[in-house]
PDB file of C-alpha atoms in Angstrom:
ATOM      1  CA  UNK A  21       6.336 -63.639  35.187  1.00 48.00           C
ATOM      2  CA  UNK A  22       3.291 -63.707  33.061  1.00 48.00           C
ATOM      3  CA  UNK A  23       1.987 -60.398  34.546  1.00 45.00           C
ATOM      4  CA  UNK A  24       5.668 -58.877  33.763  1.00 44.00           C
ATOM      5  CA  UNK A  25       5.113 -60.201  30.417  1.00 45.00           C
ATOM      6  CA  UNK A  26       1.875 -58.759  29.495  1.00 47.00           C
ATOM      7  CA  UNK A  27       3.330 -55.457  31.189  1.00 48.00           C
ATOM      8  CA  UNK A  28       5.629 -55.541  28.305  1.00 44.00           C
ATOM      9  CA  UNK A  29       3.338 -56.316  25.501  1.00 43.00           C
ATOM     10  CA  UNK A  30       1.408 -53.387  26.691  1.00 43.00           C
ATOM     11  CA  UNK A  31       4.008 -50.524  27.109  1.00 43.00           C
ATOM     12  CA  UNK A  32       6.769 -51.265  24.185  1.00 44.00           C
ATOM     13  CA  UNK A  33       4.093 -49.182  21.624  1.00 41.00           C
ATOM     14  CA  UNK A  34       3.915 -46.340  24.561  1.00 40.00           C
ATOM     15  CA  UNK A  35       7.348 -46.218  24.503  1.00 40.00           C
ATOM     16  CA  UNK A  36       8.172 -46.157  20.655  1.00 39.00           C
ATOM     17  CA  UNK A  37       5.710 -43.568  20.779  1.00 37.00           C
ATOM     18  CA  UNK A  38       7.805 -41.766  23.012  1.00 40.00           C
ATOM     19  CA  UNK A  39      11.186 -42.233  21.033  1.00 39.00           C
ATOM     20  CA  UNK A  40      10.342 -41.091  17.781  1.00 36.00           C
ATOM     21  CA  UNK A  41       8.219 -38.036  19.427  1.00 37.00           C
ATOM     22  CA  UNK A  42      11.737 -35.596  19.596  1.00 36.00           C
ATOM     23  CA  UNK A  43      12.661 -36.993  16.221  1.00 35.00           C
ATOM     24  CA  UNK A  44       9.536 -35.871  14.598  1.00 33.00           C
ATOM     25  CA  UNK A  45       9.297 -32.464  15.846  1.00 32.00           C
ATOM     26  CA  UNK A  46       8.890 -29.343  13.585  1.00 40.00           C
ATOM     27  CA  UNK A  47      11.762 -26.392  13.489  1.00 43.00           C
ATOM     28  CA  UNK A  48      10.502 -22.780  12.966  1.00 61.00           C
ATOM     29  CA  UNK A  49      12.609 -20.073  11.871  1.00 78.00           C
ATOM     30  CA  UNK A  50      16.016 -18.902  13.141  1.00 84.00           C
ATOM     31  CA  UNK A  51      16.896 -15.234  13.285  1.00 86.00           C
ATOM     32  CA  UNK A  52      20.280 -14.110  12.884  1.00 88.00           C
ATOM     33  CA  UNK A  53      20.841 -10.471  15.345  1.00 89.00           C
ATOM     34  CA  UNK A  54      20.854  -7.170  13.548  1.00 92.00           C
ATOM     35  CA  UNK A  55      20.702  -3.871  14.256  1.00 93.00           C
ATOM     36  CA  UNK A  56      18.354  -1.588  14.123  1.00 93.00           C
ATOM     37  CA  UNK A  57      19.685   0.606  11.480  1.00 94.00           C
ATOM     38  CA  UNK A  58      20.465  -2.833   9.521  1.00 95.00           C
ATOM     39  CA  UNK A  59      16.422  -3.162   9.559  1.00 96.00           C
ATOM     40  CA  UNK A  60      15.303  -0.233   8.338  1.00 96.00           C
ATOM     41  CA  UNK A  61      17.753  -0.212   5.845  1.00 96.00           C
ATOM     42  CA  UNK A  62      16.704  -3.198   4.734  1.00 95.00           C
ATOM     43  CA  UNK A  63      12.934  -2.628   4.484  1.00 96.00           C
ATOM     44  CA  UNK A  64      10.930  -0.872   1.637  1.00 97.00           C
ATOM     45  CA  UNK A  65       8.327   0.925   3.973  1.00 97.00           C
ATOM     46  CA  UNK A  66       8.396   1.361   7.870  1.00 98.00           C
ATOM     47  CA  UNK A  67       5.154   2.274   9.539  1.00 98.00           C
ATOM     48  CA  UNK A  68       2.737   1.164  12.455  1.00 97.00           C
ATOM     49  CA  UNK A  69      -0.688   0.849  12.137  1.00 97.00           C
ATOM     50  CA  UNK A  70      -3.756  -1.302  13.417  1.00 96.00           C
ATOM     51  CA  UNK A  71      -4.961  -4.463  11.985  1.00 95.00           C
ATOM     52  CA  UNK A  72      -8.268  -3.745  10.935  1.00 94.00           C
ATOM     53  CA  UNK A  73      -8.895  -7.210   8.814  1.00 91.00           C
ATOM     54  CA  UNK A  74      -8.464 -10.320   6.998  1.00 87.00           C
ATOM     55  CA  UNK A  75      -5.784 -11.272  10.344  1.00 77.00           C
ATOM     56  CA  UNK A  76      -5.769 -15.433  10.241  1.00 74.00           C
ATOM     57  CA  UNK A  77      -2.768 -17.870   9.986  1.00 69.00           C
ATOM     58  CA  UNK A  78      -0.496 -16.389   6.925  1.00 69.00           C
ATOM     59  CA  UNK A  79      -3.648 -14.425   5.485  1.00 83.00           C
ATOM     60  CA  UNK A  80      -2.961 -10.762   3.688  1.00 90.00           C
ATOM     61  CA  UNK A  81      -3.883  -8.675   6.409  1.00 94.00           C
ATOM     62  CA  UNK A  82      -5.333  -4.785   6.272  1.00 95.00           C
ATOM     63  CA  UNK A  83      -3.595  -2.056   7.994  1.00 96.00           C
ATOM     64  CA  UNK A  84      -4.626   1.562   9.071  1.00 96.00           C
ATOM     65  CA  UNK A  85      -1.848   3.358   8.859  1.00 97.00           C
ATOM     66  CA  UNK A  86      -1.019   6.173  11.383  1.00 96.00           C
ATOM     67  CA  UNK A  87       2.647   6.863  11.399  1.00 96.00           C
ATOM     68  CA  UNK A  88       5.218   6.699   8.318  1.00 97.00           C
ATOM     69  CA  UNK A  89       9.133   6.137   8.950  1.00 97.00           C
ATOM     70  CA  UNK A  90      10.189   5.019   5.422  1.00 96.00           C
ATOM     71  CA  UNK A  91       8.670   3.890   2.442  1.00 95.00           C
ATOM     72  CA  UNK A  92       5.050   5.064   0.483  1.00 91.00           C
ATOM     73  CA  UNK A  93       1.674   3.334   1.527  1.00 93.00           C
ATOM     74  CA  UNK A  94      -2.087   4.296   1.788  1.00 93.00           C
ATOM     75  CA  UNK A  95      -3.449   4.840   4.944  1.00 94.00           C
ATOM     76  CA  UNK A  96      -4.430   1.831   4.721  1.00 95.00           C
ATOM     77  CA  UNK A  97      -2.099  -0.767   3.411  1.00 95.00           C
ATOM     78  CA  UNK A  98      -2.395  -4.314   2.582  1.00 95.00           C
ATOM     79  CA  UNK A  99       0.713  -6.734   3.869  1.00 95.00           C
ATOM     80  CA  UNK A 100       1.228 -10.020   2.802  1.00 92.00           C
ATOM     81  CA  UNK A 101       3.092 -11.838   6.030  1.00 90.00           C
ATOM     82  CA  UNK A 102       3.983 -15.706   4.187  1.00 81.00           C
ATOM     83  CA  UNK A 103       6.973 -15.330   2.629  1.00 67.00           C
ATOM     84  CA  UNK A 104       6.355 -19.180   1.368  1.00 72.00           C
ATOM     85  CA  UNK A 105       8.986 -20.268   3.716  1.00 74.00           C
ATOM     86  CA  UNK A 106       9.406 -21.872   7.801  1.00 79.00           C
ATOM     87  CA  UNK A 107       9.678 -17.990   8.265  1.00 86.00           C
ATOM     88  CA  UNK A 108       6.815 -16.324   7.427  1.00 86.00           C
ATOM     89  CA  UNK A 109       5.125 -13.997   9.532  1.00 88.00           C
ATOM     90  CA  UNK A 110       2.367 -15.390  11.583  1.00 83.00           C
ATOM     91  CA  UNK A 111       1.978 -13.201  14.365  1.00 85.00           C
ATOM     92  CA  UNK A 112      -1.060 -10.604  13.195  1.00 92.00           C
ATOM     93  CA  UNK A 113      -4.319 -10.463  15.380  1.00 92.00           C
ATOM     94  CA  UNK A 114      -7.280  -8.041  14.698  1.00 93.00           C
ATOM     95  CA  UNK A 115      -7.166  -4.782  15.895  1.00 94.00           C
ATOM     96  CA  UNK A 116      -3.954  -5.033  17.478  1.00 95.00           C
ATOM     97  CA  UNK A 117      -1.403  -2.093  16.555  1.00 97.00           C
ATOM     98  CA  UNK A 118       2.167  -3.182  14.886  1.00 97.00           C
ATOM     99  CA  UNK A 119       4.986  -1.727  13.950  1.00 98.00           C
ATOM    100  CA  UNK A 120       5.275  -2.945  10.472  1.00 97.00           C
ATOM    101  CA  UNK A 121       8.965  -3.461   8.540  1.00 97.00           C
ATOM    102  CA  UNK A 122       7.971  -4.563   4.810  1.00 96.00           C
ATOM    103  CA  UNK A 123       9.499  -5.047   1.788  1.00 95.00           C
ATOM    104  CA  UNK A 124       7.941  -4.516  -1.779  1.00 94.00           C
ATOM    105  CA  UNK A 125       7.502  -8.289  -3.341  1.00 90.00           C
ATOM    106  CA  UNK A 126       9.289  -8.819  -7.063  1.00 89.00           C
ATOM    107  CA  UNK A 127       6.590 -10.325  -8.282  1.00 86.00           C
ATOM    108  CA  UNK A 128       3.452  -8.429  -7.599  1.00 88.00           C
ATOM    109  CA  UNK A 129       4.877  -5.233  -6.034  1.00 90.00           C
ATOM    110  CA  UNK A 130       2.695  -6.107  -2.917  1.00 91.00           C
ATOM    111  CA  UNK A 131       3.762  -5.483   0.659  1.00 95.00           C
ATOM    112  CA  UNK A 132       5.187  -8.617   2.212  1.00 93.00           C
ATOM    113  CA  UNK A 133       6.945  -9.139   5.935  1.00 93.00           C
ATOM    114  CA  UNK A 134       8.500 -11.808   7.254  1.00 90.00           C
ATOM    115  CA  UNK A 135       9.169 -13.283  10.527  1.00 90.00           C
ATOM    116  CA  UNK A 136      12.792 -12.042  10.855  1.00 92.00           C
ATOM    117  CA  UNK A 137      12.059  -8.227   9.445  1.00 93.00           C
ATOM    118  CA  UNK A 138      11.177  -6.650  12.168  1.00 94.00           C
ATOM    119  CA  UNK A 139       7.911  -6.448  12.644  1.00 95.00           C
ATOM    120  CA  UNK A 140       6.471  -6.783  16.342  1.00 95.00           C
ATOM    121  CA  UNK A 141       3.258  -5.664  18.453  1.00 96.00           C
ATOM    122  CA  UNK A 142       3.779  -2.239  18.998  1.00 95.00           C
ATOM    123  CA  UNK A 143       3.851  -2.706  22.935  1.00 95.00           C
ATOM    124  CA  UNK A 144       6.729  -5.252  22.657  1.00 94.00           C
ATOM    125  CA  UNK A 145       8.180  -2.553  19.843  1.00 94.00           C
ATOM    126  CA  UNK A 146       8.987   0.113  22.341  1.00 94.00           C
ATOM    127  CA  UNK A 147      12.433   0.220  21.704  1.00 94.00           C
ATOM    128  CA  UNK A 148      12.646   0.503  18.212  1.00 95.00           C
ATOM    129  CA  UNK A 149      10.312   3.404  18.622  1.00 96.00           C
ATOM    130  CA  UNK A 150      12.382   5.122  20.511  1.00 95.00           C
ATOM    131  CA  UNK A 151      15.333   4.758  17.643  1.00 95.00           C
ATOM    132  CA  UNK A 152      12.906   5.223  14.979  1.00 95.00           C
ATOM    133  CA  UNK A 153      12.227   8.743  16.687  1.00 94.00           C
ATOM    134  CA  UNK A 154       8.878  10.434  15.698  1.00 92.00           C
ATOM    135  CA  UNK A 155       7.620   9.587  12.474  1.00 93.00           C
ATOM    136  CA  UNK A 156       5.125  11.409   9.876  1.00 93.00           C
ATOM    137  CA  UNK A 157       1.894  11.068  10.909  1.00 92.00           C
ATOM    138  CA  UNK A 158      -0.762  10.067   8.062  1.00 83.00           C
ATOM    139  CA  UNK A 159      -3.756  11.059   7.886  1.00 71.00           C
ATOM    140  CA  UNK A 160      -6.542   9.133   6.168  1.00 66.00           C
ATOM    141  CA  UNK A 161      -6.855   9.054   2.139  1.00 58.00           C
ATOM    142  CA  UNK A 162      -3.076  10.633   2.397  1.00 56.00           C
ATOM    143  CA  UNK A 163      -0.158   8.704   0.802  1.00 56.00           C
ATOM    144  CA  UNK A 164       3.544  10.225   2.205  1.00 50.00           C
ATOM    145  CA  UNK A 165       6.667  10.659  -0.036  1.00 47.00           C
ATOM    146  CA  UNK A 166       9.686   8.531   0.814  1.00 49.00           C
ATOM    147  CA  UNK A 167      10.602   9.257   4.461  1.00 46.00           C
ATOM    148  CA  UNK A 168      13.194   8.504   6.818  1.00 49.00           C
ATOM    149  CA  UNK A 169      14.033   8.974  10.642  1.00 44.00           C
ATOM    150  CA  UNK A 170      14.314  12.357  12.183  1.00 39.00           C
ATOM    151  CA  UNK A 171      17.405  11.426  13.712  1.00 43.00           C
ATOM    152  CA  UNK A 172      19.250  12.809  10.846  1.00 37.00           C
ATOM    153  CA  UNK A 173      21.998   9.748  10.326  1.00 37.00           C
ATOM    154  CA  UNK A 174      21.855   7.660   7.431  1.00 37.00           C
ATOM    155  CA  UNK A 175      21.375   4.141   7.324  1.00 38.00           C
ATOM    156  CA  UNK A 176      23.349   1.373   6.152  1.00 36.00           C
ATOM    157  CA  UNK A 177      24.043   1.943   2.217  1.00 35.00           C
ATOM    158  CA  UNK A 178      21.065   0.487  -0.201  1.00 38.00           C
ATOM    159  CA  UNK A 179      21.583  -2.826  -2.079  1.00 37.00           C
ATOM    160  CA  UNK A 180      23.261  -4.392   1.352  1.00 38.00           C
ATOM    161  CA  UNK A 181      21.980  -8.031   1.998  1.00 44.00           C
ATOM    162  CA  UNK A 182      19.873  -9.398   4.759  1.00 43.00           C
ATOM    163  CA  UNK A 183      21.341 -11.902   6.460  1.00 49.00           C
ATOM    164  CA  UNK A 184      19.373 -15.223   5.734  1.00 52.00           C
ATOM    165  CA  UNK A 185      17.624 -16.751   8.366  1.00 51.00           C
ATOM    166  CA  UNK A 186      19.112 -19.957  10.471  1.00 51.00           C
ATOM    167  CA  UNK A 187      16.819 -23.137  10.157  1.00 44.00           C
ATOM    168  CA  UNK A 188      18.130 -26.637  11.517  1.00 42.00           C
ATOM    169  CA  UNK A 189      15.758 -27.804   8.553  1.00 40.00           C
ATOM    170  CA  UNK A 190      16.842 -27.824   5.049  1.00 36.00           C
ATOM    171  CA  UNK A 191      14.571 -25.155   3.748  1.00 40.00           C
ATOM    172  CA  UNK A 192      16.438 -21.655   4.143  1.00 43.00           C
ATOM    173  CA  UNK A 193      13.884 -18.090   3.420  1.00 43.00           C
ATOM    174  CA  UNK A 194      14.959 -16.679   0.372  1.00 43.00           C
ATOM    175  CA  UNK A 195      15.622 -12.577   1.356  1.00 45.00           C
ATOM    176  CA  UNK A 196      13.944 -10.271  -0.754  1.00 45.00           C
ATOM    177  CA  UNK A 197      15.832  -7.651  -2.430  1.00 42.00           C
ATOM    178  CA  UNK A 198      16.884  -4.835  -0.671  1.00 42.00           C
ATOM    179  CA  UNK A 199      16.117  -1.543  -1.884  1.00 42.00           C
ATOM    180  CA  UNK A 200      15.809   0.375   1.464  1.00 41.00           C
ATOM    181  CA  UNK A 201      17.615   4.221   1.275  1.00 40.00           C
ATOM    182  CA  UNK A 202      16.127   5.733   4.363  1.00 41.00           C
ATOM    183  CA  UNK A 203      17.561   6.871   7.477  1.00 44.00           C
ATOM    184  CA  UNK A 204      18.008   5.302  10.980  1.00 42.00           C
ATOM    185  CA  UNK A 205      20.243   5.767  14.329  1.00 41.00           C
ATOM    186  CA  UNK A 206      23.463   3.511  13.830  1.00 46.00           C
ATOM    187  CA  UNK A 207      23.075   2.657  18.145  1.00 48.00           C
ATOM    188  CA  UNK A 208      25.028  -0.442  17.822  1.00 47.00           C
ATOM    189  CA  UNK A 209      22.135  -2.310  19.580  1.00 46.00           C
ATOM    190  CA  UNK A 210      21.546  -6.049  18.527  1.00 46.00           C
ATOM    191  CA  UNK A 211      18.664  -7.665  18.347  1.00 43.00           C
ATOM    192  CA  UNK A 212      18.059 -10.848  18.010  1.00 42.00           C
ATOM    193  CA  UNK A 213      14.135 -10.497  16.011  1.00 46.00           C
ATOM    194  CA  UNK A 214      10.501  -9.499  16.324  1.00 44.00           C
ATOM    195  CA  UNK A 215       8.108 -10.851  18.411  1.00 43.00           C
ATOM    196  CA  UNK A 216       7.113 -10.126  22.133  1.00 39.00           C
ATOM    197  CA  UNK A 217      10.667 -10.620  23.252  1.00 39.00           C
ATOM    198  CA  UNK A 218      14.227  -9.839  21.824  1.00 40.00           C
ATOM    199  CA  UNK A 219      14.782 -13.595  21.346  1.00 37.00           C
ATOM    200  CA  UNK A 220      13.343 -15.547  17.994  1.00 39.00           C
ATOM    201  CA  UNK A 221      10.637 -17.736  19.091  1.00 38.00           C
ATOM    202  CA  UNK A 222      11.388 -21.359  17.760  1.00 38.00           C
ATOM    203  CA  UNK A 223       9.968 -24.700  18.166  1.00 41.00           C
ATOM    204  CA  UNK A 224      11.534 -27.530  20.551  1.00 43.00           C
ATOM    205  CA  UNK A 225      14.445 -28.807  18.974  1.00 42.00           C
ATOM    206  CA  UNK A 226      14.833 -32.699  18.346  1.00 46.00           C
ATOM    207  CA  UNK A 227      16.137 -34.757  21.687  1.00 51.00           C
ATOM    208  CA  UNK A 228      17.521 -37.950  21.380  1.00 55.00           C
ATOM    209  CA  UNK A 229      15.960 -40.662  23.640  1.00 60.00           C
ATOM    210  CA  UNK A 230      16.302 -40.118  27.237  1.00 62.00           C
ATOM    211  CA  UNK A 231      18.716 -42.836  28.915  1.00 67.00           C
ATOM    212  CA  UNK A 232      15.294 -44.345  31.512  1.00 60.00           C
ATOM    213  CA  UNK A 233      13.394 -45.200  28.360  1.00 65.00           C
ATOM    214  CA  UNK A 234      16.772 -47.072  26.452  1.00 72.00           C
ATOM    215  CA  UNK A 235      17.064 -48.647  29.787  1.00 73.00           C
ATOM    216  CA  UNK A 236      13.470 -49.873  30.172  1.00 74.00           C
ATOM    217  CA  UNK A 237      12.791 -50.979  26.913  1.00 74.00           C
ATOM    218  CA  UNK A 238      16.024 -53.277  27.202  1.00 77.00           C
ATOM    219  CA  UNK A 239      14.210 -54.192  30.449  1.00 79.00           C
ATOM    220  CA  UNK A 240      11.460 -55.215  28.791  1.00 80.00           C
ATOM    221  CA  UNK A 241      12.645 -56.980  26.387  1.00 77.00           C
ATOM    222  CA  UNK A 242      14.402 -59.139  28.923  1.00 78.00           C
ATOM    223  CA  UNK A 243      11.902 -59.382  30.788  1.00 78.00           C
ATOM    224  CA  UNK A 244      10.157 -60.796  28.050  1.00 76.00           C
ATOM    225  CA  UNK A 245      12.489 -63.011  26.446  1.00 75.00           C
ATOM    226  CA  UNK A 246      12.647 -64.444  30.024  1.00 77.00           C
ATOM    227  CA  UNK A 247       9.327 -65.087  30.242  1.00 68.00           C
ATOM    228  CA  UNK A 248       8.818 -66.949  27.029  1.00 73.00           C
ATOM    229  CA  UNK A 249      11.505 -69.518  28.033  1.00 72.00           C
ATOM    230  CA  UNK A 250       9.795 -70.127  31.592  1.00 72.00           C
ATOM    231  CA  UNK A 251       6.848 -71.116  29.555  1.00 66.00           C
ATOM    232  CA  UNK A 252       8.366 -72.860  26.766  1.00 65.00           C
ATOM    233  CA  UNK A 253       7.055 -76.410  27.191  1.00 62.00           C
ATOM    234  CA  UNK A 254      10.309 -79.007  28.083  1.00 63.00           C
ATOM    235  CA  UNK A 255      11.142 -82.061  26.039  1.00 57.00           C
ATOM    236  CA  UNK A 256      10.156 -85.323  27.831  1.00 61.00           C
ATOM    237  CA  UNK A 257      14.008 -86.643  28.686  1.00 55.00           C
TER     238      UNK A 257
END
């Protein structure tokens, strides 16, 4: 009994530990599906590039541009990817190529992106590519006039909201405006955000306790209740 006791003494902080672990976890970003044609619309300037610096956790990164679809930059841009919100952009790595969906920020008229814009490694971007179609290629110390994609159809109309990104937290990412008026294919494809994968990458959601560790630590507590009346010392009669 006094072994069972000391059992319990030692494993009731393990297992607090262990209930308040799904309570305290973080939630990143949700991202509501859209179209293709919904992001370019959207987005101030389209173009893919490589990261050629400044690519750390939320850091303005520089980009060497090589193709255009919408929008005027430098060949070689500066983007801003935190939006200030659970939803900023934190997916740039050094000398990695990106296809790049950014939007012109209303307070410094810097390029920002966000983690729901678009904007994905350009390997896990093929598809987009492929509706995008081929692009004006810039060439270095040029800066291109407002283009759109070759396709020929127009996007959705400019001035039409973003959807606002899902968060199980309080904090929702404020959209910035939208002042896209290029053209993109209207393929009726949905897509549910950037990223390596069609799906928006999120943190574990909170769990409640699993049943085996309600059950144990009502065990325990038994256990040691029982304990402390075996070795409660009896009253002479």
């Amino acid at each position: 009994m006094l072994l069972l006791a000391g059992s319990a003494l030692l494993l009731a902080p393990l297992l607090a530990v262990q209930l308040s672990a799904g309570a305290g976890r973080a939630h990143a970003c949700l991202c509501e599906p859209a179209t293709h044609a919904e992001l370019f619309g959207w987005a101030d300037a389209v173009f893919s590039g490589q990261v050629i610096s400044g690519a750390r956790f939320l850091g303005t990164v520089v980009i060497r541009v090589d193709t255009v679809w919408k929008g005027t930059v430098t060949s070689t841009t500066s983007v801003n990817p935190d939006d200030g919100t659970s939803c900023s952009y934190g997916g740039f790595v050094n000398d990695e190529d990106y296809l790049v969906y950014a939007y012109v920020s209303p307070d410094d008229g810097t390029l920002t992106t966000w983690a729901c814009s678009g904007t994905a490694p350009l390997e896990s971007a093929q598809r987009a590519l492929q509706i995008l179609g081929e692009g004006r290629a810039l060439e270095p110390g040029v800066t291109p006039t407002e283009s759109g994609s070759s396709d020929g159809e127009s996007s959705p109309a400019s001035g039409t909201p973003r959807p606002a990104p899902t968060s199980s937290d309080a904090e929702r990412a404020p959209a910035p405006p939208a002042t896209g008026s290029g053209r993109a294919i209207e393929d009726g494809e949905r897509i549910a955000g950037p990223g390596t994968s069609d799906a928006a990458t999120t943190r574990d959601a909170p769990a409640p306790p699993p049943a085996w560790a309600i059950a144990l630590l009502a065990a325990l507590v038994a256990s040691a209740t029982l304990v402390r009346l075996a070795v409660r010392p009896r009253l002479p009669e």
